[in-house]
Coordinates of C-alpha atoms and ligand atoms in Angstrom, one line a residue:
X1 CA -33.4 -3.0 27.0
X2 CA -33.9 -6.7 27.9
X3 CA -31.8 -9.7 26.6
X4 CA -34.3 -12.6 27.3
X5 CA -34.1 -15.2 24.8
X6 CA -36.1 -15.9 22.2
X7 CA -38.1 -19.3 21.5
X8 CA -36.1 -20.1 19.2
X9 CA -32.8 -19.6 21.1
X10 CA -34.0 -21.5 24.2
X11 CA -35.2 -24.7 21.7
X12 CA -31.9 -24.4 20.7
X13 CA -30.0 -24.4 24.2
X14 CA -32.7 -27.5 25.0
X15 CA -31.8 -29.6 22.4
X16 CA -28.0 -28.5 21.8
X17 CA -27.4 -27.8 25.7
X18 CA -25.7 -24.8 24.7
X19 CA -26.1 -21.2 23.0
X20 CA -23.7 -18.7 21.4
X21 CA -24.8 -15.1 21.4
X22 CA -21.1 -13.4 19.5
X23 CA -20.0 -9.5 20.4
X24 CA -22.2 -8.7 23.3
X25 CA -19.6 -6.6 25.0
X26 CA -17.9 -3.9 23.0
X27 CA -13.9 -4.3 22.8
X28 CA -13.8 -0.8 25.2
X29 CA -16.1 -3.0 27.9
X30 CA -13.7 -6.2 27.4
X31 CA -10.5 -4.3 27.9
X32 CA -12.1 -2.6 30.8
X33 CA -12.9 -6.3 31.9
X34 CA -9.5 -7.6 30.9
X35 CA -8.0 -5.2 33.6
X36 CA -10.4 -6.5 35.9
X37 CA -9.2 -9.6 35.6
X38 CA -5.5 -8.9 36.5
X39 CA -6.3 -6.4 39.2
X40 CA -7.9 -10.0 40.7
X41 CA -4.8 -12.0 39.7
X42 CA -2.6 -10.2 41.4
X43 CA -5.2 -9.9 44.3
X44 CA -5.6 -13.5 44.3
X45 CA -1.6 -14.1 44.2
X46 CA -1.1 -12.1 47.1
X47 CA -3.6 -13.6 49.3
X48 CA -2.6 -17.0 48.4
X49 CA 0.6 -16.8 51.0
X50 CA -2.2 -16.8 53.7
X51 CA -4.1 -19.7 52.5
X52 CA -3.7 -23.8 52.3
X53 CA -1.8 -25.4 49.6
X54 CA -2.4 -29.1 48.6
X55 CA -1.6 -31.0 45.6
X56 CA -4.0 -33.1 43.8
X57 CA -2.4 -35.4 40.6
X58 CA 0.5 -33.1 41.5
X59 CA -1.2 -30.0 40.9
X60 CA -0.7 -27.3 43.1
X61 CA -4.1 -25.2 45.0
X62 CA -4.5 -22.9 47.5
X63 CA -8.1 -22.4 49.5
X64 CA -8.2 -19.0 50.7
X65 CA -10.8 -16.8 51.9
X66 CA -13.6 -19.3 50.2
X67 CA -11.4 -19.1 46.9
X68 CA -9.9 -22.2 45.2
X69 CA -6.9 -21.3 43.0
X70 CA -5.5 -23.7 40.8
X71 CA -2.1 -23.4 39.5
X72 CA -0.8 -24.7 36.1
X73 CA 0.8 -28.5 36.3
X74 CA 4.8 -28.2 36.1
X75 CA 5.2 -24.2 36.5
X76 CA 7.7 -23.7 39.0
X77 CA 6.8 -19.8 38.9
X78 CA 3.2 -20.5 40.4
X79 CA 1.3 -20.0 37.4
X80 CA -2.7 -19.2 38.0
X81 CA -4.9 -21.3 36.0
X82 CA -8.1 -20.9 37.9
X83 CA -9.6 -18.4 40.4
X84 CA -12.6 -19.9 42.1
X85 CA -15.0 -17.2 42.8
X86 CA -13.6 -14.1 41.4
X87 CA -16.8 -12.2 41.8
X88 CA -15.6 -10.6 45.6
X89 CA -12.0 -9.5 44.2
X90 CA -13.3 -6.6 42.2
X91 CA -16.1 -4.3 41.5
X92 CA -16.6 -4.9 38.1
X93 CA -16.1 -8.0 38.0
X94 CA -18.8 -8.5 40.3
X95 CA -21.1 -5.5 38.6
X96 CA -20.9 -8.0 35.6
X97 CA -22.7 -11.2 37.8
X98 CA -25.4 -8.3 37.3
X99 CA -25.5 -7.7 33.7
X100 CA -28.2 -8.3 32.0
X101 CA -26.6 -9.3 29.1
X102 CA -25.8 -12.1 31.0
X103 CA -28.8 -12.5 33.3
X104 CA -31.7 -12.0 31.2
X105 CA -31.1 -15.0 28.7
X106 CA -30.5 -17.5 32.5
X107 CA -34.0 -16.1 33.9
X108 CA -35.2 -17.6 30.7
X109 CA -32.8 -20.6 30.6
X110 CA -34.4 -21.4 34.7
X111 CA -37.5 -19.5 33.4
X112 CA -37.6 -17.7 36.6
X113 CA -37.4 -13.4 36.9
X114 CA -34.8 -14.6 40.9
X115 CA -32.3 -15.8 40.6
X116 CA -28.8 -15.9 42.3
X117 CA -25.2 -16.7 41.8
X118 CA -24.1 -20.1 42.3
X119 CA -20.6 -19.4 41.7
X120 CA -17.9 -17.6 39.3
X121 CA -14.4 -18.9 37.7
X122 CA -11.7 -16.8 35.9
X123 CA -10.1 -19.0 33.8
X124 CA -6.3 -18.0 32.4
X125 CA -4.9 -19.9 30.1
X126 CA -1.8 -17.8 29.6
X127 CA 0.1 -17.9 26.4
X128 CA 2.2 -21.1 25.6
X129 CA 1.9 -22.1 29.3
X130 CA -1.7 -22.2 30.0
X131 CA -2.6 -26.5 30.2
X132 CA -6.4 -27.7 28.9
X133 CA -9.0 -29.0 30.3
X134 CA -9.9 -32.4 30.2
X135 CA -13.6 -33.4 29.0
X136 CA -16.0 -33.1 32.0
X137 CA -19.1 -32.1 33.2
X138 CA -19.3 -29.7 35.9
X139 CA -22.6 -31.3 37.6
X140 CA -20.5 -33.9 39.2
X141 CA -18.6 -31.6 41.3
X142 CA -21.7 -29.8 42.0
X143 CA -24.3 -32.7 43.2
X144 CA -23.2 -32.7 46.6
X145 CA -23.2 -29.4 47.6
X146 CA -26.3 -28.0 45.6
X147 CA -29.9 -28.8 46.3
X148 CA -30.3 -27.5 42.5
X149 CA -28.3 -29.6 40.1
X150 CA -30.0 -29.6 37.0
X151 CA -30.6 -25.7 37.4
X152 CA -27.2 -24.6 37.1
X153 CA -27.0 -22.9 33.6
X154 CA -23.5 -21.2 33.0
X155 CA -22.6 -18.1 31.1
X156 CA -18.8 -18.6 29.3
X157 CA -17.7 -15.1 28.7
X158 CA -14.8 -14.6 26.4
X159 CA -12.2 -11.7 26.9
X160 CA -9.8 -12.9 24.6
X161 CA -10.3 -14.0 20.6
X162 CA -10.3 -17.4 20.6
X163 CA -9.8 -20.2 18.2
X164 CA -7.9 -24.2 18.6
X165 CA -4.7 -22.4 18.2
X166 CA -5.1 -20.7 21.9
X167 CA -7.5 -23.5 23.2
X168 CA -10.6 -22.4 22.7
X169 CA -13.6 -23.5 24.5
X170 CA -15.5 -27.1 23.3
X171 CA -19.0 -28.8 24.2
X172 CA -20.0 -32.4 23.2
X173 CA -23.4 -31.3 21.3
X174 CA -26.9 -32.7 23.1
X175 CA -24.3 -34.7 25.7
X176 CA -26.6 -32.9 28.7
X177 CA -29.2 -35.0 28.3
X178 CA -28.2 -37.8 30.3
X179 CA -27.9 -35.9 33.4
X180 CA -24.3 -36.7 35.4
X181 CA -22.6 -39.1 33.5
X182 CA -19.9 -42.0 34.8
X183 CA -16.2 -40.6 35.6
X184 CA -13.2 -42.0 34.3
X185 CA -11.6 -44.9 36.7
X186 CA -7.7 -44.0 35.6
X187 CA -6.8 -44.7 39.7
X188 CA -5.9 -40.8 39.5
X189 CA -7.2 -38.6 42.6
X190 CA -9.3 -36.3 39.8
X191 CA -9.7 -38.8 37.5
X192 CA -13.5 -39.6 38.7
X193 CA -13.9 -35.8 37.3
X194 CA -13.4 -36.5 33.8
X195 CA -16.8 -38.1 31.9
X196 CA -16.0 -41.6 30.5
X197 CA -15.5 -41.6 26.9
X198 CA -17.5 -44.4 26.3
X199 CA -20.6 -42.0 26.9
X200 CA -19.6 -39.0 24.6
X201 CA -18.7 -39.6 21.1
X202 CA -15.9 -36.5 20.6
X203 CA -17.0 -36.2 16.8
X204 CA -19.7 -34.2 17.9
X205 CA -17.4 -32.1 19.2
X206 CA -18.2 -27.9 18.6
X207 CA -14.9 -25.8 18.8
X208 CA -16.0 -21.8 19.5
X209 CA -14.4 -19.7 17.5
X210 CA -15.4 -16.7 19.0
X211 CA -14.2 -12.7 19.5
X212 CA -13.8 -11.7 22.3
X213 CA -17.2 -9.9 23.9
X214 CA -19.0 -13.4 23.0
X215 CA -21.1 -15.3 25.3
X216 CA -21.5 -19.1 25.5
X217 CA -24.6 -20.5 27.5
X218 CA -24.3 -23.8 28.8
X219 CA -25.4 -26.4 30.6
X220 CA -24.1 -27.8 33.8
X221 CA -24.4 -31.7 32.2
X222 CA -23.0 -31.0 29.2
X223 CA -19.6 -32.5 28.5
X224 CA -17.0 -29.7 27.8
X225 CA -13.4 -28.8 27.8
X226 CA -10.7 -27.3 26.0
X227 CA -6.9 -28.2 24.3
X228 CA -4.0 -26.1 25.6
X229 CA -2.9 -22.6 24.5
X230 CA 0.1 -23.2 22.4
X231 CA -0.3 -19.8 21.0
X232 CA 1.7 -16.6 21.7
X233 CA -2.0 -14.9 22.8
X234 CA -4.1 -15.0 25.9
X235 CA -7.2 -16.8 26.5
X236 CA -9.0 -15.8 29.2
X237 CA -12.5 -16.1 30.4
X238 CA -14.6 -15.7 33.1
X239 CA -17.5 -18.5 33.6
X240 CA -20.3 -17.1 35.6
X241 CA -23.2 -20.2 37.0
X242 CA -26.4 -19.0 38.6
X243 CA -29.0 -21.0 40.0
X244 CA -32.8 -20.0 41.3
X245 CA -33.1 -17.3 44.1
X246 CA -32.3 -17.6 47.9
X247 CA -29.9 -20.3 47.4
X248 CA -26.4 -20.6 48.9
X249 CA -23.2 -20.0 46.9
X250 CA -20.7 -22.5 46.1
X251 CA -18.2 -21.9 48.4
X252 CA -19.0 -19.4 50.7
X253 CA -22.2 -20.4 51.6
X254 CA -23.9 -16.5 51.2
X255 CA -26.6 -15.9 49.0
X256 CA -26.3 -13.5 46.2
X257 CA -29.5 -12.3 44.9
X258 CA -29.3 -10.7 41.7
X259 CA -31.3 -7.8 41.2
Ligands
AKG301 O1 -12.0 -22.4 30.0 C1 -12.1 -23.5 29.3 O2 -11.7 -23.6 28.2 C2 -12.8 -24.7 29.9 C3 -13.4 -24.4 31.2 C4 -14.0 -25.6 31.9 O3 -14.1 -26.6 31.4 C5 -14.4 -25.4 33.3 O4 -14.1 -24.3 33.9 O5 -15.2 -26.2 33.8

C-alpha cells in the first residue's frame, strides 16, 4: 500500500502550506505510540542530570546526548515540554520516522523517492500545566544549520484528541509563501523567534480539531503555534521534519536515510 499524495492534495499543501490527512493510525497503534512516548520521557528525565542546563527568557533546558529538552516556564517540578530528537530514545518511536504513512505523502511533498530525517520533536503539553507556543516559523531556527531550508516539510502527528480547549495545533493559511519572515524585536533573548505580527494577519488563522491518529503536513515557512492546555486531558504530539537524502541531522550531525 502506498500513501503518496494525490494532485489534488499536493495543490492543496502548495497553496495552503499545509495538509490534514484525519485517523491514519488506529487508536491500538496510538496507544501503542502513547507508551512510547513516556517510555522516552522518563528516558529523557533521567538523562537530563548528566547534561547542561541554561535558561533562556527564564526557561529552563538541558542539552544532552544531541537532545534539547525544554521544560515548562514556572514548574518548579521540572515539567517536559519538548524533547528534541526523540527518534534515538525508543524503537518505535523511531520505526515510525519509517512509516509510510508518514513518508510517502513527504517524497511527494520534496517530490523525491530519498529522503532523510532532519529532525524529530515530542511535544507534551500536559494537562492544565502544559504552556503554548507562540506564533513562529520554524525556518528561522533552521537557516543556519541546513543547506536545505525550503525543503524541510514536517509531519504533525497527533496522539491525543485535540481541540482549543487542550491547545490544539494552529497555522496562519498561505503564510509560507514569503519564505523566513522578520522576528519580533521585544529585547527578549527568543523573542527574534516569534514572526512579527505585522506579516501574518491571525484571522486566517486554522485551529485542528483533530482525533488522535491524524496527521498535519506542513511547511517549514508557515507561521504556526498553539494556545495553552487549560484542559484536564493531554495533548501530545510528536513532529517529525525530513529533508532530501544524504543530508545531516539537526543535532547530531548523522545522516538518517529512510528506507
Ligand atoms: O505542538 C504545538 O502545538 C506547536 C508546536 C510548534 O509550534 C513547534 O514545535 O514548532
Amino acid at each position: 500500500m502506498s500513501y503518496f499524495l494525490s494532485k489534488e492534495e499536493s495543490n492543496f499543501y502548495e497553496d495552503e502550506g499545509y495538509l490534514v490527512r484525519e485517523n491514519q493510525f488506529s487508536i491500538n497503534e496510538v496507544n501503542a505510540l502513547r507508551h512510547a512516548l513516556e517510555r522516552a520521557v522518563n528516558k529523557a528525565q533521567e538523562k537530563s542530570s548528566g547534561g547542561k542546563a541554561y535558561y533562556l527568557d527564564k526557561k529552563k533546558f538541558v542539552d544532552v546526548d544531541y537532545m534539547t529538552l525544554q521544560y515548562e516556564p514556572q514548574s518548579e517540578d521540572n515539567i517536559l515540554k519538548v524533547i528534541e530528537p526523540a527518534h534515538f530514545l525508543d524503537k518505535e518511536l523511531y520505526s515510525l520516522t519509517q512509516d509510510t504513512r508518514i513518508t510517502d505523502p513527504v517524497r511527494s511533498i520534496l517530490e523525491e523517492d530519498e529522503i532523510s530525517l532532519w529532525t524529530d520533536k515530542l511535544n507534551l503539553k500536559r494537562p492544565g500545566r502544559g504552556s503554548g507556543f507562540g506564533w513562529h516559523q520554524d525556518s528561522p531556527y533552521w537557516v543556519h544549520d541546513s543547506n536545505n531550508v525550503d525543503l524541510l516539510p514536517n509531519v504533525y502527528l497527533s496522539l491525543d484528541n485535540a481541540d482549543e480547549n487542550n491547545g490544539c495545533f494552529r497555522v496562519i493559511r498561505a503564510s509560507h509563501k514569503e519564505g523566513c519572515l522578520p522576528g519580533t524585536s521585544n529585547g527578549t533573548q527568543l523573542g527574534g523567534f516569534y514572526t512579527d505580527p505585522n506579516y501574518f494577519n491571525e484571522a486566517d488563522a486554522v485551529d485542528f480539531n483533530i482525533k488522535a491518529g491524524s496527521l498535519v503536513f506542513f511547511n517549514q515557512h508557515i507561521v504556526h503555534g498553539s494556545g495553552p492546555n487549560l484542559s484536564d486531558q493531554q495533548r501530545r504530539a510528536y513532529i517529525i521534519t525530513y529533508q532530501p537524502k544524504d543530508q545531516p541531522m539537526l543535532k547530531s550531525g548523522m545522516v538518517n536515510n529512510i528506507n
